[in-house]
mmCIF file of N, CA and C in Angstrom:
data_model
loop_
_atom_site.group_PDB
_atom_site.id
_atom_site.type_symbol
_atom_site.label_atom_id
_atom_site.label_comp_id
_atom_site.label_asym_id
_atom_site.label_seq_id
_atom_site.Cartn_x
_atom_site.Cartn_y
_atom_site.Cartn_z
ATOM 1 N N MET G 1 -24.136 8.186 3.616
ATOM 2 C CA MET G 1 -23.107 8.612 4.603
ATOM 3 C C MET G 1 -22.494 9.946 4.181
ATOM 4 N N SER G 2 -22.346 10.869 4.995
ATOM 5 C CA SER G 2 -21.886 12.234 4.651
ATOM 6 C C SER G 2 -20.371 12.099 4.472
ATOM 7 N N SER G 3 -19.804 13.125 3.859
ATOM 8 C CA SER G 3 -18.390 13.128 3.511
ATOM 9 C C SER G 3 -17.513 13.272 4.866
ATOM 10 N N ASP G 4 -18.123 13.774 5.951
ATOM 11 C CA ASP G 4 -17.302 13.957 7.170
ATOM 12 C C ASP G 4 -17.329 12.578 7.912
ATOM 13 N N GLN G 5 -18.067 11.568 7.526
ATOM 14 C CA GLN G 5 -18.090 10.398 8.197
ATOM 15 C C GLN G 5 -16.815 9.529 7.754
ATOM 16 N N PRO G 6 -16.180 8.778 8.718
ATOM 17 C CA PRO G 6 -15.019 8.006 8.294
ATOM 18 C C PRO G 6 -15.480 6.915 7.375
ATOM 19 N N ASN G 7 -14.488 6.547 6.433
ATOM 20 C CA ASN G 7 -14.617 5.379 5.585
ATOM 21 C C ASN G 7 -14.015 4.207 6.230
ATOM 22 N N ASP G 8 -14.056 3.086 5.596
ATOM 23 C CA ASP G 8 -13.415 1.901 6.184
ATOM 24 C C ASP G 8 -11.919 2.048 6.508
ATOM 25 N N LEU G 9 -11.257 2.754 5.526
ATOM 26 C CA LEU G 9 -9.750 2.919 5.772
ATOM 27 C C LEU G 9 -9.542 3.869 6.970
ATOM 28 N N ASP G 10 -10.306 4.841 7.122
ATOM 29 C CA ASP G 10 -10.238 5.735 8.377
ATOM 30 C C ASP G 10 -10.415 4.875 9.634
ATOM 31 N N ILE G 11 -11.390 4.017 9.560
ATOM 32 C CA ILE G 11 -11.703 3.112 10.737
ATOM 33 C C ILE G 11 -10.601 2.219 11.013
ATOM 34 N N VAL G 12 -10.019 1.626 9.943
ATOM 35 C CA VAL G 12 -8.849 0.699 10.093
ATOM 36 C C VAL G 12 -7.627 1.460 10.685
ATOM 37 N N GLN G 13 -7.428 2.712 10.288
ATOM 38 C CA GLN G 13 -6.289 3.459 10.796
ATOM 39 C C GLN G 13 -6.615 3.797 12.312
ATOM 40 N N ASP G 14 -7.884 4.116 12.647
ATOM 41 C CA ASP G 14 -8.184 4.414 14.100
ATOM 42 C C ASP G 14 -7.963 3.159 14.902
ATOM 43 N N ALA G 15 -8.467 2.053 14.354
ATOM 44 C CA ALA G 15 -8.356 0.785 15.116
ATOM 45 C C ALA G 15 -6.844 0.408 15.291
ATOM 46 N N ALA G 16 -6.052 0.699 14.262
ATOM 47 C CA ALA G 16 -4.609 0.425 14.345
ATOM 48 C C ALA G 16 -3.954 1.242 15.488
ATOM 49 N N SER G 17 -4.462 2.455 15.658
ATOM 50 C CA SER G 17 -3.903 3.338 16.732
ATOM 51 C C SER G 17 -4.200 2.751 18.050
ATOM 52 N N ILE G 18 -5.434 2.195 18.227
ATOM 53 C CA ILE G 18 -5.729 1.507 19.497
ATOM 54 C C ILE G 18 -4.907 0.250 19.663
ATOM 55 N N ALA G 19 -4.814 -0.563 18.641
ATOM 56 C CA ALA G 19 -4.026 -1.790 18.741
ATOM 57 C C ALA G 19 -2.543 -1.474 18.953
ATOM 58 N N TYR G 20 -2.013 -0.448 18.399
ATOM 59 C CA TYR G 20 -0.597 -0.110 18.620
ATOM 60 C C TYR G 20 -0.387 0.360 20.044
ATOM 61 N N ALA G 21 -1.371 1.059 20.696
ATOM 62 C CA ALA G 21 -1.264 1.420 22.018
ATOM 63 C C ALA G 21 -1.130 0.151 22.919
ATOM 64 N N VAL G 22 -1.829 -0.822 22.584
ATOM 65 C CA VAL G 22 -1.737 -2.120 23.370
ATOM 66 C C VAL G 22 -0.393 -2.855 22.979
ATOM 67 N N TRP G 23 -0.073 -2.836 21.730
ATOM 68 C CA TRP G 23 1.149 -3.522 21.262
ATOM 69 C C TRP G 23 2.383 -2.966 21.972
ATOM 70 N N ARG G 24 2.539 -1.543 22.086
ATOM 71 C CA ARG G 24 3.606 -0.904 22.678
ATOM 72 C C ARG G 24 3.745 -1.341 24.121
ATOM 73 N N ARG G 25 2.682 -1.721 24.792
ATOM 74 C CA ARG G 25 2.774 -1.995 26.226
ATOM 75 C C ARG G 25 2.745 -3.546 26.519
ATOM 76 N N THR G 26 2.791 -4.348 25.527
ATOM 77 C CA THR G 26 2.761 -5.804 25.660
ATOM 78 C C THR G 26 4.152 -6.328 26.045
ATOM 79 N N ASP G 27 4.236 -7.170 27.015
ATOM 80 C CA ASP G 27 5.589 -7.815 27.395
ATOM 81 C C ASP G 27 5.727 -9.012 26.602
ATOM 82 N N PHE G 28 6.497 -8.954 25.520
ATOM 83 C CA PHE G 28 6.728 -10.067 24.608
ATOM 84 C C PHE G 28 7.688 -11.089 25.131
ATOM 85 N N ASP G 29 8.325 -10.766 26.209
ATOM 86 C CA ASP G 29 9.247 -11.770 26.853
ATOM 87 C C ASP G 29 8.529 -12.994 27.353
ATOM 88 N N ASN G 30 7.226 -12.683 27.796
ATOM 89 C CA ASN G 30 6.502 -13.839 28.335
ATOM 90 C C ASN G 30 5.612 -14.525 27.274
ATOM 91 N N ILE G 31 5.864 -14.263 25.993
ATOM 92 C CA ILE G 31 5.005 -14.795 24.923
ATOM 93 C C ILE G 31 5.881 -15.807 24.165
ATOM 94 N N ASP G 32 5.300 -16.990 23.872
ATOM 95 C CA ASP G 32 5.963 -18.036 23.126
ATOM 96 C C ASP G 32 6.411 -17.485 21.736
ATOM 97 N N ALA G 33 7.679 -17.451 21.508
ATOM 98 C CA ALA G 33 8.208 -16.877 20.185
ATOM 99 C C ALA G 33 7.849 -17.741 19.010
ATOM 100 N N ALA G 34 7.414 -18.992 19.230
ATOM 101 C CA ALA G 34 7.153 -19.823 18.099
ATOM 102 C C ALA G 34 5.784 -19.422 17.468
ATOM 103 N N ARG G 35 4.977 -18.679 18.163
ATOM 104 C CA ARG G 35 3.695 -18.286 17.569
ATOM 105 C C ARG G 35 3.904 -17.226 16.534
ATOM 106 N N ASP G 36 2.995 -17.146 15.598
ATOM 107 C CA ASP G 36 2.974 -16.090 14.595
ATOM 108 C C ASP G 36 2.178 -14.936 15.201
ATOM 109 N N LEU G 37 3.005 -13.895 15.671
ATOM 110 C CA LEU G 37 2.346 -12.807 16.374
ATOM 111 C C LEU G 37 1.367 -11.991 15.574
ATOM 112 N N ASP G 38 1.581 -11.870 14.247
ATOM 113 C CA ASP G 38 0.676 -11.161 13.456
ATOM 114 C C ASP G 38 -0.668 -11.852 13.440
ATOM 115 N N ASP G 39 -0.713 -13.122 13.211
ATOM 116 C CA ASP G 39 -1.934 -13.790 13.162
ATOM 117 C C ASP G 39 -2.627 -13.865 14.519
ATOM 118 N N GLU G 40 -1.770 -14.006 15.540
ATOM 119 C CA GLU G 40 -2.370 -14.007 16.915
ATOM 120 C C GLU G 40 -3.001 -12.688 17.217
ATOM 121 N N PHE G 41 -2.245 -11.586 16.908
ATOM 122 C CA PHE G 41 -2.792 -10.233 17.164
ATOM 123 C C PHE G 41 -4.098 -10.029 16.379
ATOM 124 N N ALA G 42 -4.072 -10.423 15.078
ATOM 125 C CA ALA G 42 -5.337 -10.274 14.253
ATOM 126 C C ALA G 42 -6.494 -11.028 14.868
ATOM 127 N N SER G 43 -6.213 -12.260 15.379
ATOM 128 C CA SER G 43 -7.237 -13.081 15.968
ATOM 129 C C SER G 43 -7.798 -12.460 17.235
ATOM 130 N N ARG G 44 -6.906 -11.843 18.049
ATOM 131 C CA ARG G 44 -7.362 -11.284 19.258
ATOM 132 C C ARG G 44 -8.082 -9.875 18.978
ATOM 133 N N ILE G 45 -7.645 -9.200 18.059
ATOM 134 C CA ILE G 45 -8.319 -7.971 17.571
ATOM 135 C C ILE G 45 -9.780 -8.313 17.200
ATOM 136 N N GLY G 46 -9.889 -9.369 16.317
ATOM 137 C CA GLY G 46 -11.289 -9.790 15.946
ATOM 138 C C GLY G 46 -12.141 -10.229 17.064
ATOM 139 N N THR G 47 -11.563 -10.967 17.909
ATOM 140 C CA THR G 47 -12.325 -11.416 19.149
ATOM 141 C C THR G 47 -12.700 -10.273 20.040
ATOM 142 N N ALA G 48 -11.833 -9.326 20.275
ATOM 143 C CA ALA G 48 -12.098 -8.168 21.131
ATOM 144 C C ALA G 48 -13.146 -7.275 20.626
ATOM 145 N N ALA G 49 -13.319 -7.313 19.247
ATOM 146 C CA ALA G 49 -14.274 -6.409 18.566
ATOM 147 C C ALA G 49 -15.691 -6.867 18.704
ATOM 148 N N TYR G 50 -15.951 -8.023 19.339
ATOM 149 C CA TYR G 50 -17.298 -8.438 19.619
ATOM 150 C C TYR G 50 -17.747 -7.981 20.921
ATOM 151 N N THR G 51 -18.024 -6.655 20.945
ATOM 152 C CA THR G 51 -18.480 -5.867 22.086
ATOM 153 C C THR G 51 -19.297 -4.751 21.620
ATOM 154 N N ASP G 52 -19.655 -3.867 22.549
ATOM 155 C CA ASP G 52 -20.603 -2.753 22.176
ATOM 156 C C ASP G 52 -19.975 -1.357 22.027
ATOM 157 N N THR G 53 -18.856 -1.150 22.593
ATOM 158 C CA THR G 53 -18.200 0.205 22.538
ATOM 159 C C THR G 53 -16.713 0.014 22.173
ATOM 160 N N VAL G 54 -16.180 1.135 21.620
ATOM 161 C CA VAL G 54 -14.716 1.151 21.358
ATOM 162 C C VAL G 54 -13.915 1.107 22.659
ATOM 163 N N ALA G 55 -14.461 1.746 23.650
ATOM 164 C CA ALA G 55 -13.659 1.688 24.994
ATOM 165 C C ALA G 55 -13.587 0.209 25.519
ATOM 166 N N SER G 56 -14.647 -0.538 25.268
ATOM 167 C CA SER G 56 -14.586 -1.949 25.799
ATOM 168 C C SER G 56 -13.777 -2.797 24.857
ATOM 169 N N PHE G 57 -13.758 -2.438 23.557
ATOM 170 C CA PHE G 57 -12.786 -3.078 22.612
ATOM 171 C C PHE G 57 -11.356 -2.929 23.077
ATOM 172 N N LEU G 58 -10.981 -1.679 23.457
ATOM 173 C CA LEU G 58 -9.639 -1.433 23.967
ATOM 174 C C LEU G 58 -9.371 -2.241 25.271
ATOM 175 N N GLU G 59 -10.347 -2.258 26.229
ATOM 176 C CA GLU G 59 -10.203 -2.990 27.511
ATOM 177 C C GLU G 59 -9.996 -4.537 27.192
ATOM 178 N N ARG G 60 -10.861 -5.056 26.259
ATOM 179 C CA ARG G 60 -10.796 -6.456 25.975
ATOM 180 C C ARG G 60 -9.442 -6.845 25.235
ATOM 181 N N LEU G 61 -9.050 -6.006 24.335
ATOM 182 C CA LEU G 61 -7.790 -6.279 23.685
ATOM 183 C C LEU G 61 -6.635 -6.270 24.636
ATOM 184 N N ALA G 62 -6.570 -5.273 25.440
ATOM 185 C CA ALA G 62 -5.528 -5.115 26.413
ATOM 186 C C ALA G 62 -5.548 -6.345 27.417
ATOM 187 N N THR G 63 -6.666 -6.692 27.879
ATOM 188 C CA THR G 63 -6.772 -7.885 28.765
ATOM 189 C C THR G 63 -6.211 -9.117 28.100
ATOM 190 N N LYS G 64 -6.573 -9.342 26.782
ATOM 191 C CA LYS G 64 -6.151 -10.501 26.099
ATOM 192 C C LYS G 64 -4.642 -10.586 26.019
ATOM 193 N N TRP G 65 -3.892 -9.468 26.062
ATOM 194 C CA TRP G 65 -2.378 -9.453 25.973
ATOM 195 C C TRP G 65 -1.806 -9.198 27.352
ATOM 196 N N GLY G 66 -2.558 -9.153 28.337
ATOM 197 C CA GLY G 66 -2.004 -9.031 29.796
ATOM 198 C C GLY G 66 -1.621 -7.572 29.976
ATOM 199 N N VAL G 67 -2.122 -6.589 29.290
ATOM 200 C CA VAL G 67 -1.790 -5.261 29.414
ATOM 201 C C VAL G 67 -2.787 -4.482 30.322
ATOM 202 N N ARG G 68 -2.281 -3.837 31.365
ATOM 203 C CA ARG G 68 -3.233 -3.146 32.293
ATOM 204 C C ARG G 68 -3.107 -1.688 32.227
ATOM 205 N N SER G 69 -2.074 -1.123 31.492
ATOM 206 C CA SER G 69 -1.802 0.299 31.567
ATOM 207 C C SER G 69 -2.358 1.180 30.429
ATOM 208 N N VAL G 70 -3.025 0.466 29.432
ATOM 209 C CA VAL G 70 -3.610 1.292 28.387
ATOM 210 C C VAL G 70 -4.894 1.793 28.826
ATOM 211 N N SER G 71 -5.099 3.117 28.654
ATOM 212 C CA SER G 71 -6.404 3.737 29.107
ATOM 213 C C SER G 71 -6.696 4.845 28.094
ATOM 214 N N GLU G 72 -7.816 5.506 28.457
ATOM 215 C CA GLU G 72 -8.231 6.616 27.606
ATOM 216 C C GLU G 72 -7.297 7.835 27.886
ATOM 217 N N GLN G 73 -6.364 7.688 28.737
ATOM 218 C CA GLN G 73 -5.468 8.771 28.985
ATOM 219 C C GLN G 73 -4.449 9.006 27.849
ATOM 220 N N ASP G 74 -4.239 7.979 27.096
ATOM 221 C CA ASP G 74 -3.369 8.152 25.809
ATOM 222 C C ASP G 74 -4.179 9.042 24.835
ATOM 223 N N GLY G 75 -3.644 10.201 24.500
ATOM 224 C CA GLY G 75 -4.339 11.161 23.791
ATOM 225 C C GLY G 75 -4.971 10.696 22.514
ATOM 226 N N GLU G 76 -4.225 9.988 21.655
ATOM 227 C CA GLU G 76 -4.813 9.447 20.402
ATOM 228 C C GLU G 76 -5.893 8.424 20.661
ATOM 229 N N VAL G 77 -5.621 7.555 21.624
ATOM 230 C CA VAL G 77 -6.633 6.561 21.963
ATOM 231 C C VAL G 77 -7.926 7.178 22.436
ATOM 232 N N ARG G 78 -7.779 8.215 23.312
ATOM 233 C CA ARG G 78 -8.952 8.916 23.890
ATOM 234 C C ARG G 78 -9.772 9.574 22.722
ATOM 235 N N ASP G 79 -9.041 10.157 21.721
ATOM 236 C CA ASP G 79 -9.667 10.786 20.584
ATOM 237 C C ASP G 79 -10.484 9.829 19.802
ATOM 238 N N VAL G 80 -9.904 8.684 19.527
ATOM 239 C CA VAL G 80 -10.574 7.490 18.779
ATOM 240 C C VAL G 80 -11.790 7.141 19.499
ATOM 241 N N ILE G 81 -11.734 6.889 20.797
ATOM 242 C CA ILE G 81 -12.804 6.403 21.556
ATOM 243 C C ILE G 81 -13.981 7.419 21.564
ATOM 244 N N HIS G 82 -13.560 8.699 21.759
ATOM 245 C CA HIS G 82 -14.600 9.721 21.771
ATOM 246 C C HIS G 82 -15.245 9.889 20.348
ATOM 247 N N ARG G 83 -14.465 9.669 19.335
ATOM 248 C CA ARG G 83 -15.045 9.816 17.941
ATOM 249 C C ARG G 83 -16.153 8.821 17.734
ATOM 250 N N TYR G 84 -16.042 7.595 18.217
ATOM 251 C CA TYR G 84 -17.038 6.518 17.957
ATOM 252 C C TYR G 84 -18.005 6.322 19.140
ATOM 253 N N ASP G 85 -17.623 6.553 20.401
ATOM 254 C CA ASP G 85 -18.506 6.309 21.464
ATOM 255 C C ASP G 85 -19.051 7.655 21.991
ATOM 256 N N GLY G 86 -18.788 8.717 21.221
ATOM 257 C CA GLY G 86 -19.075 10.052 21.766
ATOM 258 C C GLY G 86 -20.535 10.537 21.754
ATOM 259 N N GLY G 87 -21.372 10.050 20.830
ATOM 260 C CA GLY G 87 -22.712 10.575 20.753
ATOM 261 C C GLY G 87 -23.415 10.190 19.454
ATOM 262 N N SER G 88 -24.647 10.691 19.376
ATOM 263 C CA SER G 88 -25.528 10.344 18.324
ATOM 264 C C SER G 88 -25.084 10.925 16.956
ATOM 265 N N ASP G 89 -24.424 12.122 16.986
ATOM 266 C CA ASP G 89 -23.904 12.654 15.709
ATOM 267 C C ASP G 89 -22.616 12.140 15.244
ATOM 268 N N SER G 90 -22.063 11.244 15.901
ATOM 269 C CA SER G 90 -20.752 10.597 15.532
ATOM 270 C C SER G 90 -20.979 9.347 14.838
ATOM 271 N N PRO G 91 -19.942 8.814 14.080
ATOM 272 C CA PRO G 91 -20.035 7.469 13.540
ATOM 273 C C PRO G 91 -20.211 6.519 14.674
ATOM 274 N N THR G 92 -20.930 5.458 14.442
ATOM 275 C CA THR G 92 -21.284 4.601 15.516
ATOM 276 C C THR G 92 -20.137 3.577 15.875
ATOM 277 N N ALA G 93 -20.175 3.231 17.081
ATOM 278 C CA ALA G 93 -19.246 2.156 17.540
ATOM 279 C C ALA G 93 -19.473 0.839 16.811
ATOM 280 N N ARG G 94 -20.798 0.665 16.537
ATOM 281 C CA ARG G 94 -21.193 -0.614 15.889
ATOM 282 C C ARG G 94 -20.451 -0.682 14.470
ATOM 283 N N ASP G 95 -20.519 0.482 13.771
ATOM 284 C CA ASP G 95 -19.821 0.473 12.445
ATOM 285 C C ASP G 95 -18.305 0.228 12.613
ATOM 286 N N PHE G 96 -17.760 0.843 13.587
ATOM 287 C CA PHE G 96 -16.277 0.726 13.795
ATOM 288 C C PHE G 96 -15.998 -0.732 14.087
ATOM 289 N N LEU G 97 -16.709 -1.301 15.080
ATOM 290 C CA LEU G 97 -16.431 -2.742 15.451
ATOM 291 C C LEU G 97 -16.641 -3.700 14.317
ATOM 292 N N ARG G 98 -17.658 -3.471 13.569
ATOM 293 C CA ARG G 98 -17.958 -4.388 12.436
ATOM 294 C C ARG G 98 -16.825 -4.234 11.416
ATOM 295 N N THR G 99 -16.335 -3.050 11.094
ATOM 296 C CA THR G 99 -15.289 -2.865 10.200
ATOM 297 C C THR G 99 -13.978 -3.474 10.675
ATOM 298 N N VAL G 100 -13.708 -3.335 11.981
ATOM 299 C CA VAL G 100 -12.540 -4.038 12.621
ATOM 300 C C VAL G 100 -12.617 -5.496 12.516
ATOM 301 N N ARG G 101 -13.764 -6.125 12.720
ATOM 302 C CA ARG G 101 -13.875 -7.571 12.573
ATOM 303 C C ARG G 101 -13.661 -8.038 11.164
ATOM 304 N N GLN G 102 -14.151 -7.259 10.239
ATOM 305 C CA GLN G 102 -13.996 -7.634 8.832
ATOM 306 C C GLN G 102 -12.638 -7.388 8.247
ATOM 307 N N ASN G 103 -11.791 -6.536 8.922
ATOM 308 C CA ASN G 103 -10.521 -6.111 8.383
ATOM 309 C C ASN G 103 -9.410 -6.309 9.450
ATOM 310 N N LYS G 104 -9.455 -7.291 10.254
ATOM 311 C CA LYS G 104 -8.567 -7.392 11.348
ATOM 312 C C LYS G 104 -7.064 -7.548 10.829
ATOM 313 N N ALA G 105 -6.817 -8.282 9.744
ATOM 314 C CA ALA G 105 -5.465 -8.414 9.248
ATOM 315 C C ALA G 105 -4.963 -7.033 8.722
ATOM 316 N N LEU G 106 -5.825 -6.310 8.154
ATOM 317 C CA LEU G 106 -5.430 -4.969 7.660
ATOM 318 C C LEU G 106 -5.069 -4.046 8.865
ATOM 319 N N VAL G 107 -5.861 -4.197 9.923
ATOM 320 C CA VAL G 107 -5.560 -3.406 11.163
ATOM 321 C C VAL G 107 -4.180 -3.740 11.634
ATOM 322 N N VAL G 108 -3.826 -4.939 11.610
ATOM 323 C CA VAL G 108 -2.416 -5.380 12.062
ATOM 324 C C VAL G 108 -1.367 -4.803 11.149
ATOM 325 N N LEU G 109 -1.605 -4.833 9.770
ATOM 326 C CA LEU G 109 -0.690 -4.260 8.912
ATOM 327 C C LEU G 109 -0.491 -2.764 9.092
ATOM 328 N N GLU G 110 -1.590 -2.033 9.271
ATOM 329 C CA GLU G 110 -1.586 -0.599 9.554
ATOM 330 C C GLU G 110 -0.871 -0.376 10.893
ATOM 331 N N MET G 111 -1.049 -1.157 11.935
ATOM 332 C CA MET G 111 -0.393 -1.079 13.129
ATOM 333 C C MET G 111 1.154 -1.152 13.060
ATOM 334 N N LYS G 112 1.505 -2.181 12.244
ATOM 335 C CA LYS G 112 2.915 -2.376 12.011
ATOM 336 C C LYS G 112 3.554 -1.208 11.202
ATOM 337 N N HIS G 113 2.752 -0.578 10.380
ATOM 338 C CA HIS G 113 3.241 0.553 9.623
ATOM 339 C C HIS G 113 3.444 1.732 10.652
ATOM 340 N N GLN G 114 2.477 1.876 11.555
ATOM 341 C CA GLN G 114 2.677 2.948 12.631
ATOM 342 C C GLN G 114 3.990 2.699 13.414
ATOM 343 N N TYR G 115 4.157 1.396 13.736
ATOM 344 C CA TYR G 115 5.317 1.004 14.587
ATOM 345 C C TYR G 115 6.658 1.336 13.797
ATOM 346 N N GLN G 116 6.666 0.986 12.474
ATOM 347 C CA GLN G 116 7.845 1.403 11.678
ATOM 348 C C GLN G 116 8.034 2.811 11.611
ATOM 349 N N SER G 117 6.935 3.621 11.478
ATOM 350 C CA SER G 117 7.058 5.047 11.352
ATOM 351 C C SER G 117 7.683 5.620 12.671
ATOM 352 N N ASP G 118 7.149 5.125 13.838
ATOM 353 C CA ASP G 118 7.696 5.593 15.078
ATOM 354 C C ASP G 118 9.132 5.101 15.315
ATOM 355 N N SER G 119 9.524 3.960 14.811
ATOM 356 C CA SER G 119 10.888 3.494 15.006
ATOM 357 C C SER G 119 11.900 4.370 14.207
ATOM 358 N N GLU G 120 11.439 4.851 13.011
ATOM 359 C CA GLU G 120 12.257 5.631 12.215
ATOM 360 C C GLU G 120 12.509 7.088 12.751
ATOM 361 N N ASN G 121 11.627 7.504 13.654
ATOM 362 C CA ASN G 121 11.714 8.819 14.265
ATOM 363 C C ASN G 121 12.495 8.869 15.537
#
């Protein structure tokens, strides 16, 4: 793997950006407060990652949370999708999705870190 290829941590951070885009648009008023949302989100991230492209990962994750407004129009999300679904010279979506499945709890932790950073600004 060349040095310009993302490592697992880069992939986790990219996946967290996608997850955070869904999280920001989720209506938590309609979700049972008794559930452990971190575990639930990690589970749904892992399930959504069983697909072929990063774009379909986003679509599947959004659908699982009842979110319809997340799309490739979100700049950071669009960049992540293009990075992995973009072509033969880019890191593969398969690598991205495998890393996400193997590190879904870490994706949630990174997503929460992004949320805290946004909340402080």
